[in-house]
Rosetta silent file (secondary structure, phi, psi, omega in degrees, C-alpha in Angstrom):
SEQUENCE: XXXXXXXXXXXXXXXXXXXXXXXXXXXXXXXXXXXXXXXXXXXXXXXXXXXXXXXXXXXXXXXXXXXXXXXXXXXXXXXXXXXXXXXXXXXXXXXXXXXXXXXXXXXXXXXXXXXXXXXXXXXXXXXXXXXXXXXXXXXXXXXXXXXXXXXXXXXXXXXXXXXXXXXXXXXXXXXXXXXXXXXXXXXXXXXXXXXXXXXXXXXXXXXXXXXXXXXXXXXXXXXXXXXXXXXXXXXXXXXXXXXXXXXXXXXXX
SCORE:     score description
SCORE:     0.000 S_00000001
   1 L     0.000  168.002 -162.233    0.000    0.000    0.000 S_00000001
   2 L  -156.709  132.796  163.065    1.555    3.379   -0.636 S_00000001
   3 E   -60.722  162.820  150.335   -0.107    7.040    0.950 S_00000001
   4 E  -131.424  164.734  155.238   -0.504    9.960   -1.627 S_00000001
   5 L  -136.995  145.922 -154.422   -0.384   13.635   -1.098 S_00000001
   6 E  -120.225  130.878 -170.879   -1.949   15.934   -3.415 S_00000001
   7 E  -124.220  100.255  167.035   -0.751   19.468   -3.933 S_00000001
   8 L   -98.845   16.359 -158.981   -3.631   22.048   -4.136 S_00000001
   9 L   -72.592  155.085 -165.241   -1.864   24.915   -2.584 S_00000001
  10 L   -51.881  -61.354  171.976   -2.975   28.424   -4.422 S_00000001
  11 L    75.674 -147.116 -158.290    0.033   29.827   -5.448 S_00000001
  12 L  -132.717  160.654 -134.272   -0.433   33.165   -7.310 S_00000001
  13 L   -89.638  175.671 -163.577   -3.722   34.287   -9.008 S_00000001
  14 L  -158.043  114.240 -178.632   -3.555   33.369  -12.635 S_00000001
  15 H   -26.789  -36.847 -179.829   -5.578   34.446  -15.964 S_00000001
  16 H   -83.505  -81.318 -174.903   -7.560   30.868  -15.546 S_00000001
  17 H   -23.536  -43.227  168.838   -8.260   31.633  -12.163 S_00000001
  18 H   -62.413  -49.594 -171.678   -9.455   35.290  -12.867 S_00000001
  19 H   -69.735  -37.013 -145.325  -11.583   33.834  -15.837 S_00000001
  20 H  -110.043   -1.429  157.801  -13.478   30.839  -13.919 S_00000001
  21 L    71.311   65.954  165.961  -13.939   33.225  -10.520 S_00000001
  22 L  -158.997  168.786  172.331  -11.658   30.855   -7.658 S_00000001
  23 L  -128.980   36.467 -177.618   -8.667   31.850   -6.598 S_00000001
  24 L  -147.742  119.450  168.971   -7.136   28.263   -6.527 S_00000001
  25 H   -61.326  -28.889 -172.689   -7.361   26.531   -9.986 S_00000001
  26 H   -50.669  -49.937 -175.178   -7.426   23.232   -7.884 S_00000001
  27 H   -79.550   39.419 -163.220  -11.794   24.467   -6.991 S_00000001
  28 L  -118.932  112.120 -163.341  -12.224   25.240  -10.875 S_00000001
  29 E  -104.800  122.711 -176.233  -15.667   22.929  -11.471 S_00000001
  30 L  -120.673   94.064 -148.576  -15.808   20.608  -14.531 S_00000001
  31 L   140.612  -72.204 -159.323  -18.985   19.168  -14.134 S_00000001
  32 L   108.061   19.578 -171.757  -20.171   20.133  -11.193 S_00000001
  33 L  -135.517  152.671  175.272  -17.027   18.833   -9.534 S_00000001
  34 E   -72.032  167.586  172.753  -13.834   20.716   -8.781 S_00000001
  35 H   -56.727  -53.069 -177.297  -10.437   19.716  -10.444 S_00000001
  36 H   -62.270  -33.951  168.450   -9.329   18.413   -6.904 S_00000001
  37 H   -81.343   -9.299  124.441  -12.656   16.155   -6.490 S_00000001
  38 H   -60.302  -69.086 -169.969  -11.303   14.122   -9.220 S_00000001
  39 H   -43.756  -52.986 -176.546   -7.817   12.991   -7.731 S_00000001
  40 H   -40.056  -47.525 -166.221   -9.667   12.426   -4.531 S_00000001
  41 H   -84.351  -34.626  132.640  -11.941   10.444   -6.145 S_00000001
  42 H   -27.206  -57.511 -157.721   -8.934    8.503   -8.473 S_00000001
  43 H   -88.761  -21.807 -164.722   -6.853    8.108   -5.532 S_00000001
  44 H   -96.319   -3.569  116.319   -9.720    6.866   -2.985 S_00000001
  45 H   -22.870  -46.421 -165.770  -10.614    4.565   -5.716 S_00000001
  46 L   -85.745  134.420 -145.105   -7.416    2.901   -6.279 S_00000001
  47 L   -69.045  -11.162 -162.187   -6.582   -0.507   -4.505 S_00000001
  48 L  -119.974   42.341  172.581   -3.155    0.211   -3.656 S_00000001
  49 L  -130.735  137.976 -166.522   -3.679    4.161   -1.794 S_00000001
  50 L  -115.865 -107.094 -178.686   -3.945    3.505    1.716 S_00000001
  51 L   -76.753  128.381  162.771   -4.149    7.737    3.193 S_00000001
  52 L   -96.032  151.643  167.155   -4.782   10.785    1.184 S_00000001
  53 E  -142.960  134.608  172.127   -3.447   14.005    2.519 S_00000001
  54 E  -123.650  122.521  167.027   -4.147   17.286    0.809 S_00000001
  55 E   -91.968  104.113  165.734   -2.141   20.536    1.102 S_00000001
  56 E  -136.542 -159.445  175.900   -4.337   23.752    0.327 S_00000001
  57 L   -83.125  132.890 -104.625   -6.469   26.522    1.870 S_00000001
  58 L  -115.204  -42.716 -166.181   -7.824   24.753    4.846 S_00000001
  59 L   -57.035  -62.677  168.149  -11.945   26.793    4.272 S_00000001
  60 H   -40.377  -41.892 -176.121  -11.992   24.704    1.034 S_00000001
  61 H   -92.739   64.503 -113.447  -10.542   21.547    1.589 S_00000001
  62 H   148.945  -65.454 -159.728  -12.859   22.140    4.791 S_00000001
  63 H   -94.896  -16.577  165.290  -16.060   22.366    2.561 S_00000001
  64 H   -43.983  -85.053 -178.132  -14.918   19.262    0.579 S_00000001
  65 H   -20.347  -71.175  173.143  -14.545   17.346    3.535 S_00000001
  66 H   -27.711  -53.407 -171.228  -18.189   18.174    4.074 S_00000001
  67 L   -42.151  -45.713 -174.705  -19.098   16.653    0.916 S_00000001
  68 L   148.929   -9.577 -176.449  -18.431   13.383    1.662 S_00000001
  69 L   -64.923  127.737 -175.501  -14.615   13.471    0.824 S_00000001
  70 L   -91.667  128.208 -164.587  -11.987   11.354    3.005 S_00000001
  71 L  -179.212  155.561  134.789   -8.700   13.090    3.243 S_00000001
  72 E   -80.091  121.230  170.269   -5.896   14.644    6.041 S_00000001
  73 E   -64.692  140.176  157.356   -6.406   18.381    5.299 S_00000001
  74 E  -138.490  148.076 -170.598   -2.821   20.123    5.758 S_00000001
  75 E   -77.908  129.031 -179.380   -2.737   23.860    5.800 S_00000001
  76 L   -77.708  143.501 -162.760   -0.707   25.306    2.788 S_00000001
  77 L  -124.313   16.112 -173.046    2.266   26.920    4.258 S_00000001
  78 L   150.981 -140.504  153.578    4.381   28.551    1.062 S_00000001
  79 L   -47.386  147.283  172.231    6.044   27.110   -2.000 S_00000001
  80 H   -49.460  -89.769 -136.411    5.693   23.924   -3.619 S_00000001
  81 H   -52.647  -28.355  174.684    8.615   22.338   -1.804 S_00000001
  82 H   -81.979  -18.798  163.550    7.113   23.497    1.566 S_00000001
  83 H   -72.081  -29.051  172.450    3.812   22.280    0.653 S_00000001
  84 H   -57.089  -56.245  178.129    5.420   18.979   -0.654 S_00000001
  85 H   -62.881  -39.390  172.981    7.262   18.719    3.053 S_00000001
  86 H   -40.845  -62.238 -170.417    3.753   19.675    4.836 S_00000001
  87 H   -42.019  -62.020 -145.127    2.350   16.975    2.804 S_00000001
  88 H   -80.119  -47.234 -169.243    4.624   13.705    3.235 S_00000001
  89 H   -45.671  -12.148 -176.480    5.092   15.246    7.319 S_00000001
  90 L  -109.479   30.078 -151.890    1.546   14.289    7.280 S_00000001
  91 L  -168.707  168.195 -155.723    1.549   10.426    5.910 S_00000001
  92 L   -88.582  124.807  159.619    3.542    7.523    7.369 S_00000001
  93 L   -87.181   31.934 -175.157    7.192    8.365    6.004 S_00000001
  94 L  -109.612    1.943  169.658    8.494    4.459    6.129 S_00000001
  95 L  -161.248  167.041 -171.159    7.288    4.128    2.664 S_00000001
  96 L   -55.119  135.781 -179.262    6.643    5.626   -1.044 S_00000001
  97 E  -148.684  141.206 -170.507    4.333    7.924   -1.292 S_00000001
  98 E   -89.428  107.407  177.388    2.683    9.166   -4.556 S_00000001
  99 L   -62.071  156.655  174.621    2.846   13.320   -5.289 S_00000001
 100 L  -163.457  100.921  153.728    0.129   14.290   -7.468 S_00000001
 101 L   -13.539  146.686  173.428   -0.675   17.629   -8.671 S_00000001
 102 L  -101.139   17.474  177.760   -4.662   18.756   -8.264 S_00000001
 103 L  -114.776   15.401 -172.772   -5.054   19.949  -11.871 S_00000001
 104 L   -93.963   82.719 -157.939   -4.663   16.419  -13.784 S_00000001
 105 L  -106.199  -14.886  178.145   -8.567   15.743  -13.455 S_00000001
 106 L   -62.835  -28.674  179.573   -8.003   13.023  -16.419 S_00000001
 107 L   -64.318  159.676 -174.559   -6.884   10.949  -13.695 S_00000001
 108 L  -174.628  145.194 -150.993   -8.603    7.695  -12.749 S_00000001
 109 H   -57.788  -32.871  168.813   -7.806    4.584  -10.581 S_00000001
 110 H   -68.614  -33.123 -153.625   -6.940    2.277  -13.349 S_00000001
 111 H   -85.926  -67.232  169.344   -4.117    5.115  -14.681 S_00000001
 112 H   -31.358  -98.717 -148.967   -2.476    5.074  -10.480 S_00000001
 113 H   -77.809   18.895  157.718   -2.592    1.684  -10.421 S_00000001
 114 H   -76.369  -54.465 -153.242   -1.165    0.980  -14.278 S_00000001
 115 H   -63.585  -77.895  167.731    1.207    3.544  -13.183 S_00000001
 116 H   -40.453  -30.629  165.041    2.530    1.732   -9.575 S_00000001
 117 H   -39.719  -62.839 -157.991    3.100   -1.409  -11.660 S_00000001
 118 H   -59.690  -24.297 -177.489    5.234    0.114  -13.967 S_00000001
 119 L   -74.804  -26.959 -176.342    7.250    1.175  -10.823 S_00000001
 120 L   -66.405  158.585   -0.838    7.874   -2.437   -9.382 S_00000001
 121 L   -78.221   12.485  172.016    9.981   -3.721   -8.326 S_00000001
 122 L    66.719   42.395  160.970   10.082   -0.634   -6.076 S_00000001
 123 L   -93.111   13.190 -177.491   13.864   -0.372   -5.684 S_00000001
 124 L  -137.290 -178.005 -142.676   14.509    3.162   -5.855 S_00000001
 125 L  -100.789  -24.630 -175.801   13.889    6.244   -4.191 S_00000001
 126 E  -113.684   86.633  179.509   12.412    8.321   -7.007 S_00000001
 127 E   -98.878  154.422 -171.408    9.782    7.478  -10.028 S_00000001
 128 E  -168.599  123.264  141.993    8.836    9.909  -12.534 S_00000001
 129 L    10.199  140.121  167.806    6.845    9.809  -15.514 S_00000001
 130 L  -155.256  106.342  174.394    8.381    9.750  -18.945 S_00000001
 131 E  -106.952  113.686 -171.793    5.560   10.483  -22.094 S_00000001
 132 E   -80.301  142.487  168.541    6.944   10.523  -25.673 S_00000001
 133 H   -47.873  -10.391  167.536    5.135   13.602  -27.883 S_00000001
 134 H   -75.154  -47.172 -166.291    3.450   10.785  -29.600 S_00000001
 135 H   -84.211  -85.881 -150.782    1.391    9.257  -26.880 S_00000001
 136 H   -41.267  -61.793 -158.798    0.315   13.128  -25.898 S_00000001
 137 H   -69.721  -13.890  177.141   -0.387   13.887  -29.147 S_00000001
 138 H   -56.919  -45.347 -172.970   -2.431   10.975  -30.455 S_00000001
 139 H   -83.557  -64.217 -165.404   -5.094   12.316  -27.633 S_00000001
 140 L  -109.422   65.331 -167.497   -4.607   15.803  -27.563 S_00000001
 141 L   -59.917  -30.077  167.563   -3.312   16.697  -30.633 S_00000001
 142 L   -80.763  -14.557  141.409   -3.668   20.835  -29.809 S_00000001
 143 L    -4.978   64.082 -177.223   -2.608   20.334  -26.205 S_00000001
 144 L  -109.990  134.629 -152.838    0.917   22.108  -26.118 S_00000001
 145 L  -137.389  172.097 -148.620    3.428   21.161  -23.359 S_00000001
 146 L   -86.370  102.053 -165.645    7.082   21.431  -22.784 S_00000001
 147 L  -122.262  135.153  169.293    9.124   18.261  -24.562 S_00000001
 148 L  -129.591  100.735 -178.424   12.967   17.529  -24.597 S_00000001
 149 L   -33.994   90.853  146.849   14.443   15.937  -27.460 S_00000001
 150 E  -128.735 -137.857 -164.747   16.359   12.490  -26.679 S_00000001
 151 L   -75.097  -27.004 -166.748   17.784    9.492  -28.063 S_00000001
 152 L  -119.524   33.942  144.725   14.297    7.797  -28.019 S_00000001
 153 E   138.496 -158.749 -170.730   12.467   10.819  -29.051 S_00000001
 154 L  -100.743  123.728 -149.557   10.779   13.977  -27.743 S_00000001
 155 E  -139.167  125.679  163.170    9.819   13.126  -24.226 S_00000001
 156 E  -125.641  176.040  178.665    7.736   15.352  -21.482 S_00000001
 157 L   -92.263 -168.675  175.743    6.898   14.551  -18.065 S_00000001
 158 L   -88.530 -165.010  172.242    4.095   13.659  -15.551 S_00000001
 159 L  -142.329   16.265  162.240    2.393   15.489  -12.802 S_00000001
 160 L  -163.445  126.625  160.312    2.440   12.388  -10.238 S_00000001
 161 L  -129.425  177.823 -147.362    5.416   10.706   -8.834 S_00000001
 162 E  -139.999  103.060  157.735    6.357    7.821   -6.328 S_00000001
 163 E  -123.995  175.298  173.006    9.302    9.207   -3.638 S_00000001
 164 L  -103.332  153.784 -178.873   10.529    8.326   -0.824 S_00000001
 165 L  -114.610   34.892  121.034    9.754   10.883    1.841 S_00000001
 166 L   -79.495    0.129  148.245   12.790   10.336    4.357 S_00000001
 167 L   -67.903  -51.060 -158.481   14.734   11.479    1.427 S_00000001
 168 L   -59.097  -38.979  179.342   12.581   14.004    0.389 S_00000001
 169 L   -70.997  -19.848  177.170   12.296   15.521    4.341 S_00000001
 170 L   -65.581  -61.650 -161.761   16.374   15.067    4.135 S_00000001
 171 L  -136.147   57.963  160.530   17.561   16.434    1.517 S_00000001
 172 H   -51.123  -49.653 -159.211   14.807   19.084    0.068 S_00000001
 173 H   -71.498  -14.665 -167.809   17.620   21.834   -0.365 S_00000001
 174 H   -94.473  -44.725  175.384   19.067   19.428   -3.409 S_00000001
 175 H   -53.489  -28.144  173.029   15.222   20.143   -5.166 S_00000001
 176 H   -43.832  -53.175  177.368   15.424   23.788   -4.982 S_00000001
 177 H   -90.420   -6.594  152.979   17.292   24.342   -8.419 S_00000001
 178 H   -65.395  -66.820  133.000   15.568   21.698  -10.118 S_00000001
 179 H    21.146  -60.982  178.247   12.095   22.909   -8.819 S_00000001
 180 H   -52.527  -51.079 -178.723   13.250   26.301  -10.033 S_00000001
 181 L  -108.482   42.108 -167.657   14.135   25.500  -13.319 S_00000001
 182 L   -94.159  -25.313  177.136   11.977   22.223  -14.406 S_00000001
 183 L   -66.380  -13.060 -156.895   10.066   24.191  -17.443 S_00000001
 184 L  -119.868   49.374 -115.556   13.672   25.032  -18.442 S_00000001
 185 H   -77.426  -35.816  165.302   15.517   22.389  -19.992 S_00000001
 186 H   -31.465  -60.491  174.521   18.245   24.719  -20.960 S_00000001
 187 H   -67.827  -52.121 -168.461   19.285   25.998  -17.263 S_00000001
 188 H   -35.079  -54.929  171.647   18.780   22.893  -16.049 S_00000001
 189 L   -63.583  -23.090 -168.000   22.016   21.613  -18.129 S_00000001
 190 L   -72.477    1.517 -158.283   24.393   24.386  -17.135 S_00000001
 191 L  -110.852   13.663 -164.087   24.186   22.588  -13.813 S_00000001
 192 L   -96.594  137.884  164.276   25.095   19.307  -15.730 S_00000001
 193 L   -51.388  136.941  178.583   28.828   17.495  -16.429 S_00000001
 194 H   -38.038  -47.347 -156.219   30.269   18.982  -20.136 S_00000001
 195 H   -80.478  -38.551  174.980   29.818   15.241  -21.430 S_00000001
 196 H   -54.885  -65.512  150.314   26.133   15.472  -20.232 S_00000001
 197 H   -23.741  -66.227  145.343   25.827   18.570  -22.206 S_00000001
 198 H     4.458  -66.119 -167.861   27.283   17.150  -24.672 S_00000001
 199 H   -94.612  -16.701 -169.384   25.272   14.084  -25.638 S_00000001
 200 H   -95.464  -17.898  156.564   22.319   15.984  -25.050 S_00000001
 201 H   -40.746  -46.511  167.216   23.115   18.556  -27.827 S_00000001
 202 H   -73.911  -22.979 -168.209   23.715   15.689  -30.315 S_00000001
 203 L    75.802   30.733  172.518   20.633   13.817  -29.266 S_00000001
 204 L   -87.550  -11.177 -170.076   22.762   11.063  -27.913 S_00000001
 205 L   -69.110  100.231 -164.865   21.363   11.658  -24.454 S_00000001
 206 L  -104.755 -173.965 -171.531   18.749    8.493  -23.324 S_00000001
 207 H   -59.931  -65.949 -167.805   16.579    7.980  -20.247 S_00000001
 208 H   -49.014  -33.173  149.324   19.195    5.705  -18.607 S_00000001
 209 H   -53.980  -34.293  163.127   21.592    8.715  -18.741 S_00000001
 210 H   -59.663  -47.264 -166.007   19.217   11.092  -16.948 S_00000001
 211 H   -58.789  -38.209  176.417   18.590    8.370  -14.830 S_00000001
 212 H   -70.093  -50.514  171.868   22.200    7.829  -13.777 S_00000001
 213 H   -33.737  -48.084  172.530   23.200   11.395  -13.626 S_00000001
 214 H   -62.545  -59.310 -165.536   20.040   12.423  -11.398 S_00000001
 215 H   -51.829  -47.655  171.633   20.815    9.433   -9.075 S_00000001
 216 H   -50.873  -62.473 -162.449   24.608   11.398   -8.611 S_00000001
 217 H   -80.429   15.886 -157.869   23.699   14.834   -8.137 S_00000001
 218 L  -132.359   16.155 -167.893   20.413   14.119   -6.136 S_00000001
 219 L     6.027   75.418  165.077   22.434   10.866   -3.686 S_00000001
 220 L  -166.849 -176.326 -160.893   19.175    8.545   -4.542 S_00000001
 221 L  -122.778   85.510  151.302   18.191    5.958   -6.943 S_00000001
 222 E   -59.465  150.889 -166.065   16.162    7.589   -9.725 S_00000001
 223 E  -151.900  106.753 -158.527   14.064    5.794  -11.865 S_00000001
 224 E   -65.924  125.907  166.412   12.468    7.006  -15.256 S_00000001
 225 L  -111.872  105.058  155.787    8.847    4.994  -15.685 S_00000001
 226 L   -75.713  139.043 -168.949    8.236    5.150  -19.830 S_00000001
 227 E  -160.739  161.436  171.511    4.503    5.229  -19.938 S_00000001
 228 L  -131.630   32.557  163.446    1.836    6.058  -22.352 S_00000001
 229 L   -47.998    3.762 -154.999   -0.369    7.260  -19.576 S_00000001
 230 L   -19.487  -25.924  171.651   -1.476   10.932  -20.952 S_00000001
 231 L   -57.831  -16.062  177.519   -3.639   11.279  -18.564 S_00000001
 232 L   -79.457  -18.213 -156.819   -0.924   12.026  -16.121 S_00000001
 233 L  -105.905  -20.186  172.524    0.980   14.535  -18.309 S_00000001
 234 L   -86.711   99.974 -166.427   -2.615   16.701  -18.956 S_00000001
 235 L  -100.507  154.635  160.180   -2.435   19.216  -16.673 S_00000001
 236 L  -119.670  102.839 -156.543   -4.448   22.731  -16.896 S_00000001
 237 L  -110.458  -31.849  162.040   -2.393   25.470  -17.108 S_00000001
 238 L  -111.942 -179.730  146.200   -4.427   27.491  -19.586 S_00000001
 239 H   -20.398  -84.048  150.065   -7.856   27.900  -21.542 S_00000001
 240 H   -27.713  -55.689  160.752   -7.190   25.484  -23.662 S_00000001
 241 H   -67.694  -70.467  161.226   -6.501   23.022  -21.518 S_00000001
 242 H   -19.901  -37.384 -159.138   -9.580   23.279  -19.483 S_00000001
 243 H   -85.978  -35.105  178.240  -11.632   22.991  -22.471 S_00000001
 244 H   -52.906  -27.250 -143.056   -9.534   20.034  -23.451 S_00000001
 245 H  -115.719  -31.022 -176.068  -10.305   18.040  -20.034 S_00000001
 246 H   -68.852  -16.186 -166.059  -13.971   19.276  -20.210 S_00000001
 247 H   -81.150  -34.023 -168.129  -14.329   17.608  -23.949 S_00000001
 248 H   -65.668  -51.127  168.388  -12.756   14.848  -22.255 S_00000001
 249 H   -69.204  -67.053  142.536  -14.510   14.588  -18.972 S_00000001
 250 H    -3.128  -81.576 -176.498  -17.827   15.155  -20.696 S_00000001
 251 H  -105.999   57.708  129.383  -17.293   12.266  -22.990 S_00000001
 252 H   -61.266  -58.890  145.790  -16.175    9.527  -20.490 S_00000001
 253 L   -13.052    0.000    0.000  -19.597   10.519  -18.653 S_00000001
């Protein structure tokens, strides 16, 4: 069994926020249901999530809770990484626990537990999402998100990963310049070996090189999960995207 914690915290008001009249994209109702009463309802669904914990503004996740929702509420206290530490400080830290973003509303119990397979045998400290521009684009061909060209194509990421959180409570301070820079594939490298650089300029760079590379500068055992999941990688960061998840949500209904 594995906890999750779901990161709804507010963050800073945002043209989709201004347009749909919340000031948390996470309450943004598709439906009749907020973005965040999917994942709940994904993650409290899926056989292998033991506790949800959600970090956000405490009156909301508060009026959830009424609804009928099961969760640990934790009061958003700052930045993602401090809402990330809120989170796991609130869930048994002796084992992996799955991060999840509240704006992925695509999610659904079969996609977690396809996703935790892919992860066995569950020897490392870190899993993370890996979606080739193909698998996005087949669903959402006008969908456009942030891709980095390697040897086995043009590859973006999720919005839910599987850490361990006695790393994560450990060594937080090593996430700060990724965290900073993850939209930025560019900075990201300057902070990279020459040879890293290197291969990824040529398109010589693969997964298993990220993977080793990460595992150095981050002292844990990352571990790349290739998936054709999309639902994890459709997030809603604009217009567009909302409309995308509503055509979407709509027809699965």
């Amino acid at each position: 069994m594995f906890d999750a914690v779901i990161m709804a915290g507010g963050g800073k008001a945002e043209p989709l926020t201004e347009l749909e009249g919340v000031s948390n994209k996470a309450f943004i109702k598709v439906n009749g249901r907020t973005l965040l009463g999917y994942i709940l309802d994904a993650l409290s669904r899926a056989p292998s999530v033991a506790r949800i914990a959600v970090v956000g503004p405490t009156r909301e996740l508060a009026e959830l809770q009424q609804e009928g929702y099961t969760f640990t509420a934790v009061e958003e206290t700052g930045g993602m990484l401090d809402n990330a530490m809120a989170g796991l400080e609130a869930v048994c830290g002796e084992r992996l626990c799955l991060v999840v973003t509240a704006d992925i509303p695509l999610l659904h119990e079969s996609v977690v537990e396809t996703f935790l397979e892919l992860c066995a045998p569950f020897d490392g400290d870190f899993y993370y999402p890996v979606l080739s521009r193909e698998s996005c684009e087949s669903v959402f061909p006008d969908t456009k998100r942030t891709y980095v060209r390697l040897r086995e194509g043009d590859v973006t990421g999720g919005n839910l990963a599987l850490l361990n959180p006695a790393w994560f409570i450990k060594n937080r301070h090593r996430l700060e310049m990724f965290i900073a820079n993850r939209k930025k594939p560019l900075k990201l490298l300057r902070l990279l070996p020459l040879s890293f650089v290197a291969k990824f300029l040529l398109h010589r760079l693969s997964i298993a090189d990220l993977e080793t590379e990460l595992s150095r500068m981050m002292g844990m055992t990352v571990r790349a999960v290739p998936c054709t999941l999309v639902e994890i990688g459709t997030d809603v960061d604009k217009l567009s995207d909302l409309e995308a998840v509503r055509r979407a949500l709509s027809d699965r209904r």
